[in-house]
Short mmCIF file of C-alpha atoms and ligand atoms in Angstrom, two decimals:
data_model
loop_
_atom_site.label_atom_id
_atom_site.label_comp_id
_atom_site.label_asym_id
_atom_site.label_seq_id
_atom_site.Cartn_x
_atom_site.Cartn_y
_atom_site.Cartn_z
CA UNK A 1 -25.04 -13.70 -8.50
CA UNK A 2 -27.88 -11.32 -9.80
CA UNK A 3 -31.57 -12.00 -8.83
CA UNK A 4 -32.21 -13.61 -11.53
CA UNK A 5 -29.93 -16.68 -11.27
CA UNK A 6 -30.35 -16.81 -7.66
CA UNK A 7 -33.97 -17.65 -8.33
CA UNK A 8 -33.14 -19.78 -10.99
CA UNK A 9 -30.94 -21.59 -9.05
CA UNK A 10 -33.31 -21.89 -5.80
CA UNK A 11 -36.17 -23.19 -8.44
CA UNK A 12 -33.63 -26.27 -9.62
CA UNK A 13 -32.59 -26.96 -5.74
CA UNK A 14 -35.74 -25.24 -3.77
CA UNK A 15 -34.34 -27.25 -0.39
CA UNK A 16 -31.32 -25.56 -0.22
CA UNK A 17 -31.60 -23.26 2.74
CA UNK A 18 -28.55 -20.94 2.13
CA UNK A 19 -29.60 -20.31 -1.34
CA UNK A 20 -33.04 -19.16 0.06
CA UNK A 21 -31.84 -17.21 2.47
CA UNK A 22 -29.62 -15.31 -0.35
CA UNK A 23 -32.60 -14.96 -2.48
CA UNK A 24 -34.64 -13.47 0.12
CA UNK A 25 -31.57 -10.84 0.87
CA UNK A 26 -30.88 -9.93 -2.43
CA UNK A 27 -35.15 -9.48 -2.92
CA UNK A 28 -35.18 -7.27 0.24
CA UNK A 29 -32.39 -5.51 -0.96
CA UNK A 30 -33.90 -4.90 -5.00
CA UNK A 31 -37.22 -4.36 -2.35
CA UNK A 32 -38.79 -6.64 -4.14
CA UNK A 33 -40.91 -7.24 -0.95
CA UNK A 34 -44.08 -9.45 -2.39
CA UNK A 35 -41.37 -12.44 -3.48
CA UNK A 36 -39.21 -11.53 -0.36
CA UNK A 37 -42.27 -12.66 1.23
CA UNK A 38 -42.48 -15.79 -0.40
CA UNK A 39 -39.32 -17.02 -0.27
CA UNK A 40 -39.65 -16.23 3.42
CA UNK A 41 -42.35 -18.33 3.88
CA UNK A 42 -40.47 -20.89 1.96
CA UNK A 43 -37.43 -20.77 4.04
CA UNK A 44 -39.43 -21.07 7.18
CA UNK A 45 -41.19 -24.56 6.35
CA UNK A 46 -37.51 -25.20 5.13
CA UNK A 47 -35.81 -24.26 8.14
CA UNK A 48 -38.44 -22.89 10.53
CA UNK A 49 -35.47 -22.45 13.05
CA UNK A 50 -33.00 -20.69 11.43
CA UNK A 51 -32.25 -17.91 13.19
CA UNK A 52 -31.82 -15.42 10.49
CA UNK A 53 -35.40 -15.72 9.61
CA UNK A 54 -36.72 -13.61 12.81
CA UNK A 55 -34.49 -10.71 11.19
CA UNK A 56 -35.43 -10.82 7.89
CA UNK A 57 -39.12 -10.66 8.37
CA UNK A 58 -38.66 -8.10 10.83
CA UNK A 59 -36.55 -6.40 7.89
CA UNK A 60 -39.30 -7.22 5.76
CA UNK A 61 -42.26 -5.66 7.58
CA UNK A 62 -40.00 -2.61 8.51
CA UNK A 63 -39.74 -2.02 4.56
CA UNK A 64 -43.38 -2.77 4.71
CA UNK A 65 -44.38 0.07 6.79
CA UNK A 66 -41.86 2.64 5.55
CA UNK A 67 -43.17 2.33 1.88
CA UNK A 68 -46.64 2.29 3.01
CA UNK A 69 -45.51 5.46 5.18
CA UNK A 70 -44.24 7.19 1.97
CA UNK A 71 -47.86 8.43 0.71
CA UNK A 72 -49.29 8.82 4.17
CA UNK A 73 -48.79 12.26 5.46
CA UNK A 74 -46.81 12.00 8.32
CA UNK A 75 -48.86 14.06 10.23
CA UNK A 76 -51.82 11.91 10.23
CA UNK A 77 -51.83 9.76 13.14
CA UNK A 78 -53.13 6.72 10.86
CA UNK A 79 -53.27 3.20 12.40
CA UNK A 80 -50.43 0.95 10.92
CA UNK A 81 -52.38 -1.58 9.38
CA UNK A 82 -50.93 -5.36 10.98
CA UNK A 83 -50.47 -6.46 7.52
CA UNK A 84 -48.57 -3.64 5.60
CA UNK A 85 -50.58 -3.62 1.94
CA UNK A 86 -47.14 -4.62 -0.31
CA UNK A 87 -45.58 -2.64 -2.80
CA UNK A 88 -48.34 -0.90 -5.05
CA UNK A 89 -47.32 -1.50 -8.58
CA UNK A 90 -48.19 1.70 -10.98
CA UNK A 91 -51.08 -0.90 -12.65
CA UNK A 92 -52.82 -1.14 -9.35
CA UNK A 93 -53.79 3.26 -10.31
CA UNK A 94 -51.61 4.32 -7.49
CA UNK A 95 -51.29 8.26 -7.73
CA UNK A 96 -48.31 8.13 -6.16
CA UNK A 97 -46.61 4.75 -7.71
CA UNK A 98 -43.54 3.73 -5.68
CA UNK A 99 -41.53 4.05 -9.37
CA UNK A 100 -37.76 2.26 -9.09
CA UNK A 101 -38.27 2.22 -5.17
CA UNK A 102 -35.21 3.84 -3.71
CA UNK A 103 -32.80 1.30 -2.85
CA UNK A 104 -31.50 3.02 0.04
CA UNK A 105 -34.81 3.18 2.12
CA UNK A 106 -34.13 1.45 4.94
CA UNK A 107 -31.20 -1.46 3.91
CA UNK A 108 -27.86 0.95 5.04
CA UNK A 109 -30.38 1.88 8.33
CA UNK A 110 -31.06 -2.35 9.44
CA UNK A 111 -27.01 -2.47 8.44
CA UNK A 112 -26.05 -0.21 10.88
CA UNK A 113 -28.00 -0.80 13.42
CA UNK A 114 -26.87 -4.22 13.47
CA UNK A 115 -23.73 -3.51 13.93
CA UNK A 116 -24.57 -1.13 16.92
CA UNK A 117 -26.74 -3.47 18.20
CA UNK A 118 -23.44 -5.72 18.73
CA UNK A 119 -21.01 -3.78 19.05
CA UNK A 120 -21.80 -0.07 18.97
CA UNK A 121 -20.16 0.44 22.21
CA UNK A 122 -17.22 1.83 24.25
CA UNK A 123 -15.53 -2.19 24.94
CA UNK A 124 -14.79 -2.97 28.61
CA UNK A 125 -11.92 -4.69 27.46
CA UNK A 126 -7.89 -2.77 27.43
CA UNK A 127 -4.40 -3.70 27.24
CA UNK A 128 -4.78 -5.61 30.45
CA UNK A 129 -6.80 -8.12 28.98
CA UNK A 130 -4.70 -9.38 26.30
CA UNK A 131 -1.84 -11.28 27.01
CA UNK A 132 1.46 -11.46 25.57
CA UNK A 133 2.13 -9.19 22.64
CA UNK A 134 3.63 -6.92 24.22
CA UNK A 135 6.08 -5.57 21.73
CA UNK A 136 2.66 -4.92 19.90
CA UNK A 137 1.36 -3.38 22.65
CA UNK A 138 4.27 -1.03 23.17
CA UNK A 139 4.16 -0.09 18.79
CA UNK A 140 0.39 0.77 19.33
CA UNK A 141 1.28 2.68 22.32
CA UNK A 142 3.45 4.32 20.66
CA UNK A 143 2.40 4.85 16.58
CA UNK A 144 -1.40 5.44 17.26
CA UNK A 145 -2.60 5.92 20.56
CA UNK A 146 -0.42 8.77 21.45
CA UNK A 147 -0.88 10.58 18.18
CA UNK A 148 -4.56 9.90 18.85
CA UNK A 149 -4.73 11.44 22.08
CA UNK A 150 -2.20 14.14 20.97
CA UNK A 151 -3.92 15.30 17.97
CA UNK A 152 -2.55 19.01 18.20
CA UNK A 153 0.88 18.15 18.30
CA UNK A 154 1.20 15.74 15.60
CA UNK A 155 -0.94 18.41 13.45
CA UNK A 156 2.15 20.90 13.77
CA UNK A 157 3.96 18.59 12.08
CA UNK A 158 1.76 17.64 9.68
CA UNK A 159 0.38 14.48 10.55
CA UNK A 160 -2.71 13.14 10.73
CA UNK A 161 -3.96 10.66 13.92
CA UNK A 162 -5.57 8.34 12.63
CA UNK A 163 -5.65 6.08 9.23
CA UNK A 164 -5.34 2.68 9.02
CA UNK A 165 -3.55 -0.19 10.36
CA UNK A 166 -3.43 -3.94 9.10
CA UNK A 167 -3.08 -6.53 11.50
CA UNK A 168 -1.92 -9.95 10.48
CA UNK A 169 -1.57 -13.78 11.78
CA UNK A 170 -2.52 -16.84 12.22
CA UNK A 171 -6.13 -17.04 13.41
CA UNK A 172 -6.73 -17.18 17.44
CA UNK A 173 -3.77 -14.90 18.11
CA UNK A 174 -5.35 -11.73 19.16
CA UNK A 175 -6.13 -9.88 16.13
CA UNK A 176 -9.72 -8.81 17.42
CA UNK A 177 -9.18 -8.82 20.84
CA UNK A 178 -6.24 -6.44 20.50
CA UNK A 179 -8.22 -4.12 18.29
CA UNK A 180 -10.82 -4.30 20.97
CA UNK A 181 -8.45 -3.32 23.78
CA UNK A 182 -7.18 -0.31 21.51
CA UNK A 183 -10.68 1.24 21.74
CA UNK A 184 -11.11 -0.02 25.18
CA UNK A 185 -7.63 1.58 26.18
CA UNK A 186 -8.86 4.98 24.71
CA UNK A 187 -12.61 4.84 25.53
CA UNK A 188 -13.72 4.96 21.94
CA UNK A 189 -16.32 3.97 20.14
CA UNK A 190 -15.99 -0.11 18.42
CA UNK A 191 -17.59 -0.57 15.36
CA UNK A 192 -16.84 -4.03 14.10
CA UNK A 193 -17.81 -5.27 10.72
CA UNK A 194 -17.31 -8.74 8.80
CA UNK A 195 -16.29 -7.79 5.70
CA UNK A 196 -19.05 -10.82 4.08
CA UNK A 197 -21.70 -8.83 6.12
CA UNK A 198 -21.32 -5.94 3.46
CA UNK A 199 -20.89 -8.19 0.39
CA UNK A 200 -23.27 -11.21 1.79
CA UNK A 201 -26.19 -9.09 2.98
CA UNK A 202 -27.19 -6.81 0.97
CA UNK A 203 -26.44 -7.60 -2.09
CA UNK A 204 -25.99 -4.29 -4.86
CA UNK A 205 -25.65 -1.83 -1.68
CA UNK A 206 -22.02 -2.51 -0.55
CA UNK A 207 -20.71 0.92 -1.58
CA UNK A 208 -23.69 2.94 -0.02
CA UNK A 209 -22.96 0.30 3.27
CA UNK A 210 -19.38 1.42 2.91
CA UNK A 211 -20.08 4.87 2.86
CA UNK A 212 -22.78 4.78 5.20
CA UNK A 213 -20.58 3.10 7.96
CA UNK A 214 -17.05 5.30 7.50
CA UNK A 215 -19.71 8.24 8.04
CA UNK A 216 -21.66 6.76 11.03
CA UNK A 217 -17.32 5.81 12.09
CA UNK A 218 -16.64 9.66 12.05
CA UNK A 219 -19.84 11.10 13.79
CA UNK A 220 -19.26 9.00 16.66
CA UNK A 221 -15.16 10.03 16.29
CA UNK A 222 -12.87 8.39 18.23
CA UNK A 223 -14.51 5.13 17.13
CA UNK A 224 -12.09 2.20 15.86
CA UNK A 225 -13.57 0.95 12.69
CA UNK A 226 -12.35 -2.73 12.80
CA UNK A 227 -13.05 -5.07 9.32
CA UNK A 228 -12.47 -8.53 9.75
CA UNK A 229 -11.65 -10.82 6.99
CA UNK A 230 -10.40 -7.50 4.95
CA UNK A 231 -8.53 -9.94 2.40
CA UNK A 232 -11.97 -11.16 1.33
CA UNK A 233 -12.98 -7.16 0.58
CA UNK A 234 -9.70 -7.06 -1.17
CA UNK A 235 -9.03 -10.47 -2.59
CA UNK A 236 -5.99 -10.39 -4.95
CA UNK A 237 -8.73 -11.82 -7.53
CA UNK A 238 -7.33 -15.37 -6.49
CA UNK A 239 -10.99 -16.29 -5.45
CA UNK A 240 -13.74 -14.06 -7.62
CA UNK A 241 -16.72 -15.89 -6.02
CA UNK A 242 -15.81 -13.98 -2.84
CA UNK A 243 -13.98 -10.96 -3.62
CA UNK A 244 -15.69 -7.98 -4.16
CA UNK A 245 -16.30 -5.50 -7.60
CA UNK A 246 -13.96 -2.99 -8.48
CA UNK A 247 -16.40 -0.30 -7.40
CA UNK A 248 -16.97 -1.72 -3.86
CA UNK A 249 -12.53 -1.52 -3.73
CA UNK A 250 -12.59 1.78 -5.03
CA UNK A 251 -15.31 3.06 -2.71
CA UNK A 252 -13.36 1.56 0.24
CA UNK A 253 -10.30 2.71 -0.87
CA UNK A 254 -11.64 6.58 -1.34
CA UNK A 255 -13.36 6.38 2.44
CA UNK A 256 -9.90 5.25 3.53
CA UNK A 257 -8.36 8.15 1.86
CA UNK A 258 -10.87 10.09 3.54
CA UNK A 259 -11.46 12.21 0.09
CA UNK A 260 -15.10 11.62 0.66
CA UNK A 261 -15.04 13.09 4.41
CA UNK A 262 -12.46 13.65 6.98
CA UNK A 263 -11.18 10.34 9.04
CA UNK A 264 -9.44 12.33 11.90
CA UNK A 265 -10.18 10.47 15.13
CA UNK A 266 -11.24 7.37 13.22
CA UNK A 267 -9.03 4.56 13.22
CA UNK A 268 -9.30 2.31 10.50
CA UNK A 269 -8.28 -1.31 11.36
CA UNK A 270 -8.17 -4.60 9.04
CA UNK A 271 -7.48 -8.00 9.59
CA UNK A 272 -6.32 -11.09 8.34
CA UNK A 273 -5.12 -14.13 8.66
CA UNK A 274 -3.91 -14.25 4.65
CA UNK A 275 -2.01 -10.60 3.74
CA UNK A 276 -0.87 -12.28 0.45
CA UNK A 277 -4.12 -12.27 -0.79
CA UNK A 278 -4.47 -8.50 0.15
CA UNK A 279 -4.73 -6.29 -3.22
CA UNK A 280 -1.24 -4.14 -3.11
CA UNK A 281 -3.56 -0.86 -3.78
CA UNK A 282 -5.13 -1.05 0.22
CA UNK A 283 -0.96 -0.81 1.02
CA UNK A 284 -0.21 2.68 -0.25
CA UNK A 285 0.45 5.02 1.90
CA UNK A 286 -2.05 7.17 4.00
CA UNK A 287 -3.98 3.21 4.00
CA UNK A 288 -2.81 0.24 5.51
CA UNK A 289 0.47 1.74 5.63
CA UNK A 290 1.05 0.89 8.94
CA UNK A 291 1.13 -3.07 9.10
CA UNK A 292 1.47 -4.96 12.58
CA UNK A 293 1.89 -9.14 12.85
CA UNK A 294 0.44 -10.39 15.27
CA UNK A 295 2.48 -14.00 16.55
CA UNK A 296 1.14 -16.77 18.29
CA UNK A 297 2.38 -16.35 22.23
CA UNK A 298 5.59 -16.98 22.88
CA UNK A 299 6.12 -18.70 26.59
CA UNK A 300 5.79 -15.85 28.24
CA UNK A 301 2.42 -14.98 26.49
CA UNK A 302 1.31 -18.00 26.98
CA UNK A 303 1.72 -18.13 30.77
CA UNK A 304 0.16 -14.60 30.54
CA UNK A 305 -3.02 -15.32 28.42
CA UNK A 306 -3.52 -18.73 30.84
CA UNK A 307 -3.89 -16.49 33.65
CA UNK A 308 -5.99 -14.72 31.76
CA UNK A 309 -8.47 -17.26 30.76
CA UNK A 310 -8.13 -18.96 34.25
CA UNK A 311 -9.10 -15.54 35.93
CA UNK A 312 -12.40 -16.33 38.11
CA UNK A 313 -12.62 -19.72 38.21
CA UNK A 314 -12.02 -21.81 41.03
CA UNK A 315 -8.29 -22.96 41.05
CA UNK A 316 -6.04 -25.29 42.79
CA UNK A 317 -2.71 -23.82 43.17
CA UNK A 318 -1.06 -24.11 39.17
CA UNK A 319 2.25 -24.52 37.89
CA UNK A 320 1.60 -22.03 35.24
CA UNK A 321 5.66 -22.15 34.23
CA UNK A 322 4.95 -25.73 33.14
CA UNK A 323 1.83 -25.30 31.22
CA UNK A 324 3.61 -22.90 29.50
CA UNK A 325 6.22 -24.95 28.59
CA UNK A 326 4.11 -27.43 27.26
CA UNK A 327 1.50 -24.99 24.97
CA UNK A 328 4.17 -24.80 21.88
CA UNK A 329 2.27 -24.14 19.21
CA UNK A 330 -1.11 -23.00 21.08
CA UNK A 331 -2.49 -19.71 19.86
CA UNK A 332 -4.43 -17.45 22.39
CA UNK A 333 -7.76 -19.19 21.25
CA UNK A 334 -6.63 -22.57 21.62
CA UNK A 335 -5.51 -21.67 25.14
CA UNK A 336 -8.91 -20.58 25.72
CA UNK A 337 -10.30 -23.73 24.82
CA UNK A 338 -7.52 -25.73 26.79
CA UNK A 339 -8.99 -24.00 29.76
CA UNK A 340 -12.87 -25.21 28.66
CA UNK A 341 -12.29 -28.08 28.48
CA UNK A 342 -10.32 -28.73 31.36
CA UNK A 343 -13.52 -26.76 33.15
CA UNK A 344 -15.89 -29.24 31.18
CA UNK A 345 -13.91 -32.44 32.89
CA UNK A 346 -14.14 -31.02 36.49
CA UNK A 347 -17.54 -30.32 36.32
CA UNK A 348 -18.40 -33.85 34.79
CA UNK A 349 -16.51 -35.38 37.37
CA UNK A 350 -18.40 -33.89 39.87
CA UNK A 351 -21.82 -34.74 37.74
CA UNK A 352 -20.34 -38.78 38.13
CA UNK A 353 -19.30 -38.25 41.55
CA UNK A 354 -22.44 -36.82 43.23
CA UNK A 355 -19.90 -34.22 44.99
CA UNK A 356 -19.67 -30.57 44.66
CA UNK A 357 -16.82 -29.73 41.46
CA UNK A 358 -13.06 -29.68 42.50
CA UNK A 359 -10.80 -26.80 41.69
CA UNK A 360 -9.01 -26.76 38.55
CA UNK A 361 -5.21 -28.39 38.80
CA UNK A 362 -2.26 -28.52 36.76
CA UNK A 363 -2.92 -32.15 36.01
CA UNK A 364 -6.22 -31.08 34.91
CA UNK A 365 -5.18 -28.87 32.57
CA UNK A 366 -2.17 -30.82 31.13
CA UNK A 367 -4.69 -33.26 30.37
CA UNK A 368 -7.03 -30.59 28.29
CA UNK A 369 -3.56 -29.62 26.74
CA UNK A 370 -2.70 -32.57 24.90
CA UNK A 371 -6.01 -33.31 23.70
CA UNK A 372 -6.11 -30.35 22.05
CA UNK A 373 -4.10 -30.01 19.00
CA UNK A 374 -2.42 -26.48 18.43
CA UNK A 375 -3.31 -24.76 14.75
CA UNK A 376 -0.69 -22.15 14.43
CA UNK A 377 1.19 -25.06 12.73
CA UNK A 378 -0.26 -25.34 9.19
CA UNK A 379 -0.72 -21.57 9.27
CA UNK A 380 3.16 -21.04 9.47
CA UNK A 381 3.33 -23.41 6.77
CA UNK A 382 1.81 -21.12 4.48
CA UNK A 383 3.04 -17.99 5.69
CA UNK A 384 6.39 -18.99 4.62
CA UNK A 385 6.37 -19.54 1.22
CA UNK A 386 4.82 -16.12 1.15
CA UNK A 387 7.95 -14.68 3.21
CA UNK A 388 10.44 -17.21 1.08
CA UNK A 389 9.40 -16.01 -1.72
CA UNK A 390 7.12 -12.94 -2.23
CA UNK A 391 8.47 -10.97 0.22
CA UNK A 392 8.56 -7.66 -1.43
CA UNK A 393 9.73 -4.69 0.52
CA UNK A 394 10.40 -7.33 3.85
CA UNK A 395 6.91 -6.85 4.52
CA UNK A 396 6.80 -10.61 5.96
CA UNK A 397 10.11 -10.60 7.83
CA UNK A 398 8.57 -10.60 11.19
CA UNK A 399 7.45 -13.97 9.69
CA UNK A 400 11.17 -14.65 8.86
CA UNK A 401 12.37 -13.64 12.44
CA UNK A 402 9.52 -15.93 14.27
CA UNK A 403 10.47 -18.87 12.47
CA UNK A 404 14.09 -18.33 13.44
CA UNK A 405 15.03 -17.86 9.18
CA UNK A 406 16.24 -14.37 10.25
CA UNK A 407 17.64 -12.62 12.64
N1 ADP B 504 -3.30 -12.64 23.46
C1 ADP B 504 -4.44 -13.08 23.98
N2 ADP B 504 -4.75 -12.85 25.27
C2 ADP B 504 -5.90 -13.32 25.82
N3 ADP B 504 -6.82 -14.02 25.13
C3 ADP B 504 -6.58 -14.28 23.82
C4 ADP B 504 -5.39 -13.83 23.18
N4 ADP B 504 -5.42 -14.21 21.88
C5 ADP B 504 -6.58 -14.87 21.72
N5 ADP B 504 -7.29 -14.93 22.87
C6 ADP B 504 -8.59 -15.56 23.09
O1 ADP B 504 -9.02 -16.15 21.87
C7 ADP B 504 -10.20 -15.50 21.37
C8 ADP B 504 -10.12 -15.36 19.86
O2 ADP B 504 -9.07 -14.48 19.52
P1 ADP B 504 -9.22 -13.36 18.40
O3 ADP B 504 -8.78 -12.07 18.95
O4 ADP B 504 -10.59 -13.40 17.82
O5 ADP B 504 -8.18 -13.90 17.33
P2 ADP B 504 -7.99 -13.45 15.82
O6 ADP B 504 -8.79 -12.21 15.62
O7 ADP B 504 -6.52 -13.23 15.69
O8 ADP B 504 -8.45 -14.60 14.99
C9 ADP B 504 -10.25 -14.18 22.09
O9 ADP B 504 -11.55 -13.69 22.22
C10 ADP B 504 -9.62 -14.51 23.44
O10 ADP B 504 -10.56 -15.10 24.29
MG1 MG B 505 -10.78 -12.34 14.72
#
């Protein structure tokens, strides 16, 4: 949606508090600061405690200051005034009017540092954290992370380290986490990025974002680039409303490629939980070419990601074998929230009872366990029609083989 009919819209429903926050993103963005104030104001007696509002006056008055900084000389050691004078319009006899302000003052900086702000760091997290996948493990082990730490001797033969890899699954299974524990395994840098942050945000900028972030990727080489929701960036136009322009594809396609810049030491990592919707172009080789699935836990994963997510807290001796057993179905995050709320119980029991919380049994978690309904189900259900029917290439016949259709 342009400008316009975003404020046309927010004028016919002025409540709406997503709407306003849009409007005020796409004004900041078009630094169309004097309205972005307004329909800040309007979202704070709207929603005074939303917390995206802290950010985007903070975005706001950093715009402020760095268009009021343009005709200062830097040198002068000027007070900032506490109320940054808005844009000047040329009318106002500006000598130096701020003509089609430059829409890459400061939106690609407040990008990037939010993403460094959360995650711009060297993850604690490795292979030892995750549980089960091992066969996934031992590919990564083996496709990327010793080509990565190689580089010389894959050169002489003419291949890169680095590129990109697509991981696939149901949701909860270990997508991110793995990722994480790739760059954690090889003490790299972890840039993560929601693919809606760059389309969402800032609204007209996502191929200066794109660019901006495969270059900030490679300075800080090795670094794992990791795009969540990467269907949404490449949406096989089934859903318009969310997919992006051809121009923000093509841009993300040509950093991929690396023809803008070299990618060597930057891994390049997508996910999603819905491949079928991923454009066939991001497949090609020298992109996603490498494509890993990542299942829900078989028993063995499960009893491995339990222990996991049971590590530190006070335990009663645990059949884990059973629980195991009994966790068909559960993904890695639903395991995760098995163990919460079997926490939650014990320590409302002990809330009731006036008596310091007991340890954490089997029955306790059993309990947890069938209350909580697993969701890799109605994933699989989808997943294979897709393998049925449009598997091209046998690109979904790891989905074939887990559902016991193939051998
Ligand atoms: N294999 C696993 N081992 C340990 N924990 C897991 C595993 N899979 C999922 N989890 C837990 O569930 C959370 C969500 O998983 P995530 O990696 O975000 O899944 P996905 O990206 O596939 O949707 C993780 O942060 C972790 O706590
Ligand atoms: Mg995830």
């Amino acid at each position: 949606m342009d400008l316009d009919s975003l404020r046309e819209a927010s004028r016919l429903s002025p409540d709406n508090t997503p709407l306003l926050k849009l409007l005020a993103q796409a004004e900041l963005a078009a630094l169309n600061l004097e309205n972005a104030r307004r329909t800040l104001d309007a979202l704070q007696s709207a929603a005074p405690s939303d917390p995206w509002l802290a950010q985007g006056r903070e975005e706001l008055d950093r715009m402020c200051a760095k268009l009021t900084g343009l005709d200062q000389p830097s040198s002068t050691n000027q007070e900032v005034p506490s109320h940054p004078p808005l844009v000047r319009l040329p009318a106002s006899g500006n000598p130096h009017p701020i003509r089609s302000a430059p829409t890459d003052l400061s939106d690609i900086d407040a990008l990037l540092a939010d993403v460094e702000r959360k995650h711009g760091s060297r993850p604690q997290v490795t292979f030892a954290d995750v549980g089960g996948l091992e066969s996934v493990k031992e590919d990564i082990r083996k496709r990327i992370l010793h080509p990565l730490l190689h580089p010389d001797m894959y050169r002489e033969y003419g291949r890169a380290a680095g590129g990109g890899l697509l991981l696939y699954g149901p949701p909860g299974c270990g997508k991110s986490l793995l990722a994480k524990a790739i760059a954690g395994e090889i003490s790299a840098r972890w840039m993560e990025v929601g693919i809606h942050e760059i389309l969402d945000m800032w609204m007209g900028n996502s191929e200066k974002n794109l660019h901006a972030l495969f270059q900030k990727a490679r300075e800080q080489a090795p670094c794992v680039l990791y795009f969540d929701e990467i269907d949404a960036l490449a949406a096989d136009r089934h859903d318009m409303r969310r997919s992006a322009g051809r121009t923000t594809i093509n841009q993300f396609l040509s950093e991929l490629d690396g023809s803008t810049a070299s990618n060597e030491g930057v891994l390049v990592f997508g996910a999603t939980n819905s491949p079928w919707h991923l454009d066939p172009a991001f497949r090609r080789p020298g992109r996603f070419d490498r494509i890993l699935f990542a299942p829900p836990p078989d028993e063995a994963g499960r009893e491995a990601i339990l222990q996991i997510q049971l590590r530190n807290r006070p335990l009663a001796p645990l059949d884990f074998r059973k629980l195991a057993k009994k966790s068909e179905g559960f993904s890695g995050a639903d395991l995760k929230s098995v163990v919460e709320r079997a926490c939650d119980v014990v320590l409302s029991e002990s809330i009731r009872s006036g008596k310091p919380p007991a340890l954490i049994s089997t029955a306790h978690l059993l309990d947890a366990l069938a209350k909580t309904t697993p969701s890799t189900k109605s994933w699989f259900e989808t997943a294979r029609n897709y393998a049925l029917h449009a598997n091209h290439d046998g690109q979904y016949d790891e989905i074939l083989v887990h559902l016991g259709l193939r051998k």
